[in-house]
Every structure is written in C-alpha cells, then in structure tokens.
Amino acid sequence: MITYSDLGKLKSFSMLKKEKKENVKDLLTADRVKNSSIALGGGLKYNWAAMPVSENILSGLQALSDEAQLIDKYKEILSGKVMNTGEKRLVLHHLTRGNVLGAEVAADGEDKDQFYKDVLASIKDFSEKVRNGEIKGSTGKAFTTVCQIGIGGSDLGPRALYLALKGWAEGSGVKTLEGRFISNVDPDDAASVISDLDPETTLFILVSKSGTTQETLTNRDLVLKTLGSMGIQGYNPSKHMVAVTSKTSPLAKDESMLASFFIDDYIGGRYSSTSAVGGVVLSLAYGYDTFRKLLDGAHEEDCLSLGKDIRKNGALMDALIGFYLRNIAGYPATAILPYSQALSRFPAHLQQLDMESNGKHVNRNGEKIDYPTGPVIFGEPGTNGQHSFYQLLHQGTDIVPLQFIGFRECQYGKDIETAGSMSQTKLNANLAAQIAAFARGKDDENPNKEFDGNRPSSLIYGDKLTPEALGALLAHYENKVMFQGFIWNLNSFDQEGVQLGKVLAKKVLAGCEGDDLLKAYADLLI
Ligand code: F6P
C-alpha cells in the first residue's frame, strides 16, 4: 500500500541527518566528474559530481526514496489517481506527451489519452493551414506573426520554450512565424508589443485555462479595441484571434474566435507547456513537427523518471539532492544558471514551476508542517550573471546551490573565432571555470580575495539545445519538482497562495470597501 506521511516520520530522514556532512572541496575529483552523469532523454545528461553527497549520503537518499515510495507515487499520477488533493483533480500533464504506463486513463466519461491526441491533431491541422497560407487574416494577407496573450503558466513556459527554439529554427532552416507575448496588465506591455505588430498579419492566441484571469481578459479587450479602432479597411479582429482554454471556462463559449483549442482541469497552469497552452504557439511558430519533437523529448524523460535506482534517474537524483541541500544542509535558495542565451526566460518559468508548486506550508491533508519546503528560485543566463550576482554566490555569507546548464554547440551556427577561440568555446570555458571555482575556492592572505569554496553545483549538459533536448529539460524539472513535493508530502498542484492578493486587488478596484489600510496604499498610487 502507498502511504503518504510527513518528512519527520521517515526513518531514513533521521538516519540521513546523522550522516557525516561533506565538503564539495574534499569530494570533487576528476574521476568523480567522469562517473557522475545520468542520461535524461533528448541527449541530455545530469552531472552531480560537485554536490556534497558521499556514497553514504547517496545510500541514505536511496533509502529515503524507497521509504517514501517516490516512484510508486509517480505511478499513481500516471495512472490517473486524484493527486491534486486540494482541488480534487487528476494530474495528467505527462499524458499530453505520451502514455508512460500504457494503461488507459479515463475521467469525466472519456479516454484522456484520446482527448489529448485529438487536441494535438487539431493543433497540427490548424497550424499547418496557417503556415501554408490556407488560413489567412481578414484582409487576405498570410499570417507572419503569432502573439500570445496569457499570464503565469499561460505565458512563462510557452514564452521560455519559444525563445529557446528561435536560434535552433533559424540554424536548422525551419520556417518561423515570429512569436510575441503580452502578459502583464501594465498597459505598457500591450502598447509596446502592439506598436511593433502589423495587425493584418498577426494572429493572437488568447490563453487562459480558467477564462477568468483579470490580466488576460483586460489585455484581450485592450488588443481588440486598439486594433478595431485603427480603421484598417476590411479588418475583423475576431478573425485574428484563437482561444486556448478549458471546456468549462467562459471563454469556451465565445463563438467569435477563429478557432478554439482545449485543455482540461487536469493540466495545471505551470505544467501546461506541453498541452495546447504551449502547443498552439509553438506549432504555429516552428511547425507541428518541431512541437512533436519537443513532446518526444519530454516523454523520453518521463519514462526515464520511472527508474527506482537514483543513480540512473536524473530527476529523482536532482530532487533528492535538492531536498538534502534544503532540509539537511539548510540552504534556502537555488540558482538556475543556463549558459545558453536561448534559455534566457527558462529560470523565470522554473520560478513559477517550483515556487508555485512547492512553496507550501501545509501537507496534503491541509495540516501545517514543521520543516522547510521549496527553495527560492532565481537565475540569469551565464555569462551575464557572472557580471552581476555571482559576487554574492562566490563570497556572500549564504551558500546558494547552483544548477548549471550548458551545450557544446550554439544554435544559430554563426560563431566565429576571435582572440584564438570561438565564442561558444569561451562561453563553455567560463562555465567549466565557474563550477571549479565555486567548488574549490581559493586561499589568499588577503581575506577580500579569498574564496571559501564548497559551493555545490550540478550541471545539465548536451550537444545542442534541440526541441528534443528542450522537452527533456522541461520534463526533468517538472518531475524533479513532483518528487520533491512527494518528499515534503505536499500537494504540488494547487496554488491557494496567489488568491489573497487577487481578492484584495478587486476590493481596491471596488473602492476599498471601508478598508482604511488598503485605501491608504491605494491613495498613494491611484
Ligand atoms: O494566479 C496563478 C494562476 O492561477 C497560475 O497558476 C496560472 O498559470 C495563471 O494564474 C493563469 O491562469 P489562467 O490560465 O487560468 O488564466
């Protein structure tokens, strides 16, 4: 039987706490670097050599994984059990890229595998017709730009993935429709995007699972009104907008849309990049085949995540080491540091994925827990980060575990040699140097120039950031966050913590309803 219990009740956790703490400095050797990689799918590998985990600690983490039944719990998700306990929902994002267990998952009287396959077929059909010019704008011009309107999971993942594949598409000769994104309710966000767009050749994708999100509906109205009032002859804004939403949302009934694509309540916003939420924009921008490759990479990693041996399951190992760093070493944050400009928005996506999933203070039964849960996530692409916050990472008084990501090849294929090396080589020389610098540190008589070292890091690496690699990278982090949620006995699939601010914002818009404090702040701004 599968049991869900809080961390404090696990025997393996008490044992692990007694294990000798290790210094990265003492553990890290060239052999350890060579022998500490795990395949992730999509040609990627996860290397944990520079983490403070000895053989004994790894055995303790394996024992914890077994005792907490992490793989069995993953199988419960895959088989369609109600794992979103707060909202009483299934958690089916894995099924959007493939059926890992191969068994039927049914809900609401339908085969969910078939439902997602049907949605994919409609995305394929529509995106091909737009890309080959069969479906045109209202004034007869072919679409050249797609602009997604959405926020949170309806923006961050899709935007990060779109940006991640731009250079790959150009370098591989894949036809691209330009992608733009409007998310913030700040009118300057929409204004700056609209000012660059040609309305006649732009297709908007309105994305909201709930169909009730204030920012997204406001931006929809703003876009429709602005474009409708431009006086372009024959221009019909509703022939320039498609919707991605759930069947139960108010948007699903909007018949003015050129087309609608559906998700269901079993795909959480931050886990929705591989559903129609990411699929429509990515298939329009880069073609359905590219999106399918991304799904295949994610599916490969989902299958690899089933292994019980932590030394062969990268997502599980990453989750367990992250747990060790948080709950035994006591580190409060994690930095995501991709040495790839293409991944410039990937840390922002992981902020939502990780912090909205595991930034929780109650367990799956709604009871308060007494141990730390998800860390603060932040990051920037290297080498830009090096010239910014790395000072604190190297010499600050807090230790921040680091997650590096790097690729041997660039995407555009436009690299040249200067000063004796290619830019890509310089980029990766910096990455290799940083890992060693953080781990080993440097002695110096002058304390200001001394580096303590012992800064733990991991590295995800591969040949090139392709759609398959990107899918595997995405799934790796989704599965890591899922495993950590199991360890902490959290419901990683709801987000009650974002509600209070939304309610109070509505109250402010309604005149503050006698709330003096709220009114005092509102008066400073409105
Ligand atoms: O406010 C948080 C949130 O519910 C996220 O979880 C979600 O990704 C985002 O809002 C957008 O929601 P929707 O797709 O329903 O507009």
CSV table of N, CA and C in Angstrom, one decimal, residues 185 213-215 218 498-513 515 518-519 521-522 525-526:
chain,number,residue,atom,x,y,z
A,185,VAL,N,-0.7,43.2,-16.9
A,185,VAL,CA,-1.8,44.1,-17.0
A,185,VAL,C,-1.4,45.5,-17.2
A,213,THR,N,-9.1,35.1,-15.8
A,213,THR,CA,-7.9,35.9,-15.3
A,213,THR,C,-8.0,37.3,-15.7
A,214,GLN,N,-8.0,38.2,-14.7
A,214,GLN,CA,-8.1,39.7,-14.9
A,214,GLN,C,-7.2,40.2,-16.0
A,215,GLU,N,-5.9,39.9,-15.8
A,215,GLU,CA,-4.9,40.4,-16.7
A,215,GLU,C,-5.1,40.0,-18.1
A,218,THR,N,-8.3,41.6,-19.6
A,218,THR,CA,-8.1,43.0,-19.9
A,218,THR,C,-7.2,43.2,-21.1
A,498,VAL,N,-1.8,32.4,-4.2
A,498,VAL,CA,-1.9,33.5,-5.1
A,498,VAL,C,-3.3,34.2,-5.0
A,499,GLN,N,-4.2,33.6,-4.2
A,499,GLN,CA,-5.6,34.1,-4.2
A,499,GLN,C,-5.8,35.4,-3.4
A,500,LEU,N,-5.2,35.5,-2.2
A,500,LEU,CA,-5.5,36.7,-1.4
A,500,LEU,C,-5.2,38.0,-2.1
A,501,GLY,N,-4.1,38.1,-2.8
A,501,GLY,CA,-3.8,39.3,-3.5
A,501,GLY,C,-4.8,39.7,-4.5
A,502,LYS,N,-5.3,38.6,-5.2
A,502,LYS,CA,-6.3,38.8,-6.3
A,502,LYS,C,-7.6,39.4,-5.7
A,503,VAL,N,-8.0,38.9,-4.5
A,503,VAL,CA,-9.2,39.3,-3.9
A,503,VAL,C,-9.1,40.8,-3.4
A,504,LEU,N,-7.9,41.1,-2.9
A,504,LEU,CA,-7.7,42.5,-2.4
A,504,LEU,C,-7.6,43.5,-3.5
A,505,ALA,N,-7.0,43.0,-4.7
A,505,ALA,CA,-7.0,43.9,-5.8
A,505,ALA,C,-8.4,44.3,-6.3
A,506,LYS,N,-9.3,43.3,-6.3
A,506,LYS,CA,-10.7,43.5,-6.7
A,506,LYS,C,-11.3,44.5,-5.7
A,507,LYS,N,-11.0,44.3,-4.4
A,507,LYS,CA,-11.5,45.2,-3.4
A,507,LYS,C,-11.1,46.7,-3.6
A,508,VAL,N,-9.8,46.8,-4.0
A,508,VAL,CA,-9.3,48.2,-4.3
A,508,VAL,C,-10.1,48.8,-5.5
A,509,LEU,N,-10.3,47.9,-6.5
A,509,LEU,CA,-11.0,48.4,-7.7
A,509,LEU,C,-12.4,48.8,-7.4
A,510,ALA,N,-13.0,48.1,-6.3
A,510,ALA,CA,-14.4,48.4,-5.9
A,510,ALA,C,-14.4,49.6,-4.9
A,511,GLY,N,-13.3,50.3,-4.7
A,511,GLY,CA,-13.3,51.4,-3.8
A,511,GLY,C,-12.8,51.1,-2.4
A,512,CYS,N,-12.3,50.0,-2.1
A,512,CYS,CA,-11.6,49.5,-0.9
A,512,CYS,C,-12.6,49.1,0.2
A,513,GLU,N,-13.9,49.3,0.0
A,513,GLU,CA,-15.0,48.8,0.9
A,513,GLU,C,-14.7,49.0,2.4
A,515,ASP,N,-11.9,49.5,3.9
A,515,ASP,CA,-10.6,49.0,4.4
A,515,ASP,C,-9.6,50.2,4.4
A,518,LEU,N,-5.9,49.5,3.1
A,518,LEU,CA,-5.9,49.3,1.7
A,518,LEU,C,-6.0,50.7,1.0
A,519,LYS,N,-6.9,51.5,1.5
A,519,LYS,CA,-7.2,52.8,0.9
A,519,LYS,C,-6.0,53.7,1.0
A,521,TYR,N,-2.9,52.8,0.9
A,521,TYR,CA,-1.9,52.5,-0.1
A,521,TYR,C,-2.5,52.8,-1.5
A,522,ALA,N,-3.8,52.6,-1.7
A,522,ALA,CA,-4.4,52.9,-3.0
A,522,ALA,C,-4.2,54.4,-3.3
A,525,LEU,N,-1.2,55.6,-5.1
A,525,LEU,CA,-1.0,55.1,-6.4
A,525,LEU,C,-2.1,55.4,-7.4
A,526,ILE,N,-3.3,55.6,-6.9
A,526,ILE,CA,-4.4,55.7,-7.9
A,526,ILE,C,-5.0,57.1,-7.9
